[in-house]
Short mmCIF file of N, CA and C in Angstrom, two decimals:
data_model
loop_
_atom_site.label_atom_id
_atom_site.label_comp_id
_atom_site.label_asym_id
_atom_site.label_seq_id
_atom_site.Cartn_x
_atom_site.Cartn_y
_atom_site.Cartn_z
N MET A 1 0.75 -1.43 0.41
CA MET A 1 0.14 -0.38 -0.03
C MET A 1 1.11 1.02 0.02
N PRO A 2 2.21 1.19 -0.88
CA PRO A 2 2.83 2.42 -1.01
C PRO A 2 2.05 3.53 -2.43
N GLN A 3 2.38 4.87 -1.71
CA GLN A 3 2.47 6.05 -2.14
C GLN A 3 3.34 5.54 -3.95
N LYS A 4 2.14 5.94 -4.78
CA LYS A 4 2.63 5.68 -6.14
C LYS A 4 4.68 5.94 -6.65
N LYS A 5 4.91 6.67 -6.27
CA LYS A 5 6.22 7.10 -6.45
C LYS A 5 6.94 5.68 -5.89
N LYS A 6 6.98 5.35 -4.02
CA LYS A 6 7.51 4.68 -3.75
C LYS A 6 7.06 3.42 -4.00
N SER A 7 5.57 2.80 -4.48
CA SER A 7 5.62 1.99 -5.38
C SER A 7 6.27 1.38 -6.63
N GLN A 8 6.40 1.75 -7.30
CA GLN A 8 7.17 2.55 -8.46
C GLN A 8 9.10 2.04 -8.30
N GLN A 9 9.30 2.66 -6.86
CA GLN A 9 10.73 1.95 -6.51
C GLN A 9 10.87 0.68 -5.64
N ARG A 10 10.02 0.36 -4.89
CA ARG A 10 10.05 -0.71 -4.18
C ARG A 10 9.64 -1.54 -5.48
N GLU A 11 8.79 -2.05 -6.16
CA GLU A 11 8.78 -2.57 -6.94
C GLU A 11 9.45 -3.33 -7.98
N ARG A 12 10.28 -2.16 -8.30
CA ARG A 12 12.11 -2.42 -8.87
C ARG A 12 12.78 -3.30 -7.76
N THR A 13 12.86 -2.95 -7.24
CA THR A 13 13.70 -3.07 -5.80
C THR A 13 13.44 -5.09 -5.93
N LEU A 14 11.87 -4.96 -5.77
CA LEU A 14 11.57 -6.53 -5.37
C LEU A 14 11.70 -7.27 -6.82
N GLN A 15 11.74 -6.57 -8.08
CA GLN A 15 12.28 -7.57 -9.78
C GLN A 15 13.24 -8.60 -9.46
N SER A 16 13.78 -6.91 -8.66
CA SER A 16 15.18 -8.10 -8.13
C SER A 16 15.27 -9.80 -6.96
N GLU A 17 14.34 -9.77 -6.43
CA GLU A 17 14.47 -10.80 -5.07
C GLU A 17 13.82 -10.94 -6.26
N VAL A 18 12.51 -11.19 -6.35
CA VAL A 18 10.34 -12.05 -6.98
C VAL A 18 10.47 -11.60 -8.07
N PRO A 19 10.85 -12.07 -9.55
CA PRO A 19 11.17 -11.43 -10.71
C PRO A 19 9.55 -11.10 -11.33
N GLU A 20 8.18 -12.39 -10.70
CA GLU A 20 7.06 -12.39 -10.53
C GLU A 20 6.00 -10.80 -10.42
N ILE A 21 6.84 -10.21 -9.53
CA ILE A 21 6.30 -9.30 -8.86
C ILE A 21 5.90 -8.14 -10.80
N VAL A 22 4.42 -7.76 -9.98
CA VAL A 22 4.04 -6.87 -10.91
C VAL A 22 3.02 -5.82 -10.15
N LEU A 23 2.97 -4.37 -10.33
CA LEU A 23 1.47 -2.93 -10.28
C LEU A 23 1.02 -3.44 -11.07
N ARG A 24 -0.24 -4.07 -10.08
CA ARG A 24 -1.47 -4.25 -10.09
C ARG A 24 -2.44 -3.26 -10.74
N PHE A 25 -2.04 -2.38 -9.50
CA PHE A 25 -3.11 -1.05 -9.43
C PHE A 25 -2.80 -0.13 -8.36
N SER A 26 -2.45 0.95 -8.86
CA SER A 26 -2.54 2.05 -8.14
C SER A 26 -3.27 3.59 -8.03
N ILE A 27 -3.40 3.93 -6.86
CA ILE A 27 -4.01 5.33 -6.80
C ILE A 27 -4.31 5.56 -5.92
N PRO A 28 -3.21 6.90 -5.91
CA PRO A 28 -2.15 7.89 -5.11
C PRO A 28 -3.44 8.48 -4.11
N ALA A 29 -2.86 8.48 -3.02
CA ALA A 29 -3.64 9.05 -1.55
C ALA A 29 -2.52 9.79 -0.69
N ASP A 30 -2.98 10.59 -0.39
CA ASP A 30 -2.10 11.74 1.13
C ASP A 30 -1.84 10.16 2.55
N GLU A 31 -0.71 10.91 2.78
CA GLU A 31 -0.10 9.48 3.47
C GLU A 31 -0.60 9.62 4.92
N ILE A 32 -1.59 10.47 5.26
CA ILE A 32 -2.62 10.07 6.56
C ILE A 32 -3.50 8.72 5.51
N HIS A 33 -3.96 8.68 4.83
CA HIS A 33 -4.76 7.77 3.94
C HIS A 33 -3.93 6.32 4.14
N GLU A 34 -3.36 6.26 3.80
CA GLU A 34 -2.30 5.00 3.86
C GLU A 34 -1.98 4.71 4.80
N LYS A 35 -1.57 5.69 6.19
CA LYS A 35 -1.63 5.08 7.30
C LYS A 35 -2.53 4.76 7.59
N HIS A 36 -4.04 5.23 7.15
CA HIS A 36 -4.78 3.91 7.97
C HIS A 36 -4.94 2.94 7.20
N LEU A 37 -4.69 2.70 6.12
CA LEU A 37 -4.87 1.31 5.71
C LEU A 37 -3.59 -0.12 6.57
N HIS A 38 -2.48 1.03 6.57
CA HIS A 38 -1.40 0.29 6.58
C HIS A 38 -1.77 -0.11 8.26
N ASP A 39 -3.20 0.10 9.24
CA ASP A 39 -3.87 0.26 10.26
C ASP A 39 -4.98 -0.70 11.07
N TYR A 40 -5.47 -0.89 9.46
CA TYR A 40 -6.56 -1.71 9.40
C TYR A 40 -5.54 -2.57 9.36
N PHE A 41 -4.78 -2.65 8.10
CA PHE A 41 -4.57 -3.99 7.96
C PHE A 41 -3.34 -4.62 8.43
N ASP A 42 -3.18 -4.69 10.20
CA ASP A 42 -1.97 -4.89 10.54
C ASP A 42 -1.36 -6.18 10.84
N ALA A 43 -2.39 -6.29 10.91
CA ALA A 43 -2.15 -7.93 11.31
C ALA A 43 -2.03 -8.74 9.43
N LYS A 44 -2.39 -8.58 8.67
CA LYS A 44 -1.75 -8.76 7.62
C LYS A 44 -1.13 -8.64 6.17
N ASN A 45 0.18 -8.14 7.31
CA ASN A 45 1.24 -6.91 7.01
C ASN A 45 2.11 -8.04 6.69
N LEU A 46 2.46 -8.48 5.93
CA LEU A 46 4.17 -9.72 5.38
C LEU A 46 5.21 -9.15 5.44
N ARG A 47 5.72 -7.50 5.14
CA ARG A 47 6.78 -7.13 5.45
C ARG A 47 6.92 -5.53 4.62
N GLY A 48 7.17 -4.69 5.84
CA GLY A 48 7.13 -3.21 5.12
C GLY A 48 5.77 -2.56 4.38
N GLU A 49 5.84 -2.29 3.05
CA GLU A 49 4.16 -2.37 2.32
C GLU A 49 3.50 -3.19 2.02
N TRP A 50 4.14 -4.54 2.40
CA TRP A 50 3.22 -5.73 1.71
C TRP A 50 2.29 -6.31 2.47
N PHE A 51 1.23 -6.60 1.98
CA PHE A 51 0.49 -7.18 2.67
C PHE A 51 -0.31 -8.75 1.83
N ALA A 52 -0.40 -8.85 2.78
CA ALA A 52 -2.14 -10.53 1.93
C ALA A 52 -3.10 -10.28 2.27
N LEU A 53 -3.95 -9.85 1.09
CA LEU A 53 -4.89 -9.60 1.18
C LEU A 53 -5.89 -10.72 0.62
N GLU A 54 -7.36 -10.65 1.50
CA GLU A 54 -7.95 -11.62 0.26
C GLU A 54 -8.53 -10.55 -0.48
N PRO A 55 -9.03 -11.19 -1.89
CA PRO A 55 -9.80 -10.50 -2.98
C PRO A 55 -11.21 -9.32 -2.51
N SER A 56 -11.47 -9.63 -1.81
CA SER A 56 -13.23 -8.80 -0.61
C SER A 56 -12.23 -8.01 -0.18
N GLU A 57 -10.89 -8.24 0.42
CA GLU A 57 -10.21 -7.18 1.31
C GLU A 57 -9.96 -5.72 0.25
N LEU A 58 -9.00 -6.61 -1.10
CA LEU A 58 -8.58 -5.76 -1.56
C LEU A 58 -9.81 -4.87 -3.19
N ILE A 59 -10.69 -5.42 -3.23
CA ILE A 59 -11.89 -4.46 -3.22
C ILE A 59 -12.16 -3.27 -2.30
N TRP A 60 -12.60 -3.87 -0.77
CA TRP A 60 -12.74 -2.62 -0.27
C TRP A 60 -11.35 -1.18 0.09
N VAL A 61 -10.04 -1.69 0.14
CA VAL A 61 -9.16 -1.36 -0.56
C VAL A 61 -9.55 -0.24 -1.60
N ILE A 62 -9.65 -0.89 -3.13
CA ILE A 62 -9.95 0.55 -4.20
C ILE A 62 -11.27 0.85 -3.74
N SER A 63 -12.03 0.13 -2.95
CA SER A 63 -13.21 1.48 -2.61
C SER A 63 -12.93 2.95 -2.03
N TYR A 64 -12.46 2.39 -0.80
CA TYR A 64 -11.70 3.54 -0.29
C TYR A 64 -10.61 4.54 -0.48
N LEU A 65 -9.49 4.08 -1.54
CA LEU A 65 -8.84 4.53 -1.87
C LEU A 65 -9.82 5.40 -3.55
N LYS A 66 -10.75 5.22 -4.40
CA LYS A 66 -11.77 5.52 -4.68
C LYS A 66 -12.03 6.81 -4.24
N GLN A 67 -12.51 6.35 -2.65
CA GLN A 67 -13.14 7.90 -2.36
C GLN A 67 -11.98 8.66 -1.28
N HIS A 68 -10.83 8.47 -1.23
CA HIS A 68 -9.93 9.13 -0.88
C HIS A 68 -8.67 9.75 -1.51
N GLY A 69 -8.67 8.83 -2.75
CA GLY A 69 -7.48 9.36 -3.13
C GLY A 69 -7.41 10.30 -4.54
N ASP A 70 -6.36 10.14 -5.56
CA ASP A 70 -6.65 10.73 -6.80
C ASP A 70 -6.98 9.91 -7.88
N LEU A 71 -8.03 10.47 -8.61
CA LEU A 71 -8.69 9.32 -9.56
C LEU A 71 -8.09 9.33 -11.12
N GLU A 72 -7.20 10.88 -11.37
CA GLU A 72 -6.91 11.17 -12.20
C GLU A 72 -5.64 10.80 -13.04
N ARG A 73 -5.03 10.29 -11.27
CA ARG A 73 -3.73 9.44 -11.51
C ARG A 73 -3.61 8.08 -11.27
N ALA A 74 -4.99 7.44 -11.27
CA ALA A 74 -5.06 6.13 -11.23
C ALA A 74 -4.92 5.35 -11.75
N SER A 75 -4.18 4.25 -12.30
CA SER A 75 -3.70 2.81 -13.18
C SER A 75 -4.13 1.52 -12.75
N ALA A 76 -4.56 0.23 -13.17
CA ALA A 76 -4.76 -0.66 -12.45
C ALA A 76 -5.06 -1.63 -14.01
N ASN A 77 -4.64 -3.65 -13.40
CA ASN A 77 -4.26 -3.49 -14.27
C ASN A 77 -6.34 -4.48 -14.76
N LEU A 78 -6.75 -4.49 -15.68
CA LEU A 78 -7.93 -4.43 -15.70
C LEU A 78 -8.48 -5.95 -15.75
N GLU A 79 -7.31 -6.75 -15.86
CA GLU A 79 -7.61 -8.05 -16.04
C GLU A 79 -8.38 -8.48 -14.72
N TRP A 80 -6.98 -8.08 -14.12
CA TRP A 80 -6.78 -8.85 -12.56
C TRP A 80 -7.70 -8.00 -12.33
N LEU A 81 -8.29 -7.02 -12.05
CA LEU A 81 -9.18 -6.04 -11.64
C LEU A 81 -10.29 -6.85 -11.78
N GLY A 82 -10.92 -7.46 -12.66
CA GLY A 82 -12.44 -8.79 -12.99
C GLY A 82 -12.19 -10.09 -12.19
N GLN A 83 -10.53 -10.13 -12.43
CA GLN A 83 -10.50 -11.06 -11.53
C GLN A 83 -11.12 -11.35 -10.42
N ILE A 84 -10.10 -10.09 -9.70
CA ILE A 84 -10.55 -9.81 -7.91
C ILE A 84 -11.70 -9.83 -7.94
N PHE A 85 -12.72 -9.05 -8.71
CA PHE A 85 -13.93 -9.28 -8.39
C PHE A 85 -14.88 -10.33 -8.37
N LEU A 86 -13.94 -11.60 -9.50
CA LEU A 86 -15.28 -12.82 -9.36
C LEU A 86 -14.72 -13.87 -8.35
N LEU A 87 -13.69 -13.05 -8.03
CA LEU A 87 -12.81 -14.34 -6.77
C LEU A 87 -13.45 -13.69 -4.87
N ALA A 88 -13.93 -12.17 -5.08
CA ALA A 88 -14.76 -11.53 -4.49
C ALA A 88 -15.81 -12.15 -3.45
N LYS A 89 -15.65 -12.83 -2.32
CA LYS A 89 -16.63 -13.21 -1.40
C LYS A 89 -17.65 -12.05 -0.99
N ALA A 90 -18.82 -12.13 -1.94
CA ALA A 90 -20.20 -10.73 -1.35
C ALA A 90 -20.20 -10.51 0.14
#
């Protein structure tokens, strides 16, 4: 859940560790909203900025960021996003 600038840098760093890491979506938001997400999903934290979230939780994050983020600078892999919606439990 890093901010866009940070996420791209972290993605490049992780590429050397785990080549299959891909940035699937990005909605830039203020630090206060990033902190809220970190606090909310603290129990799901794997390492630093990386979390193990279920599809329904990813949809919640996207909905949260749609309300609090900068949608004009948003990007998403639509095929992946569609799969997440199909996998999410209602």
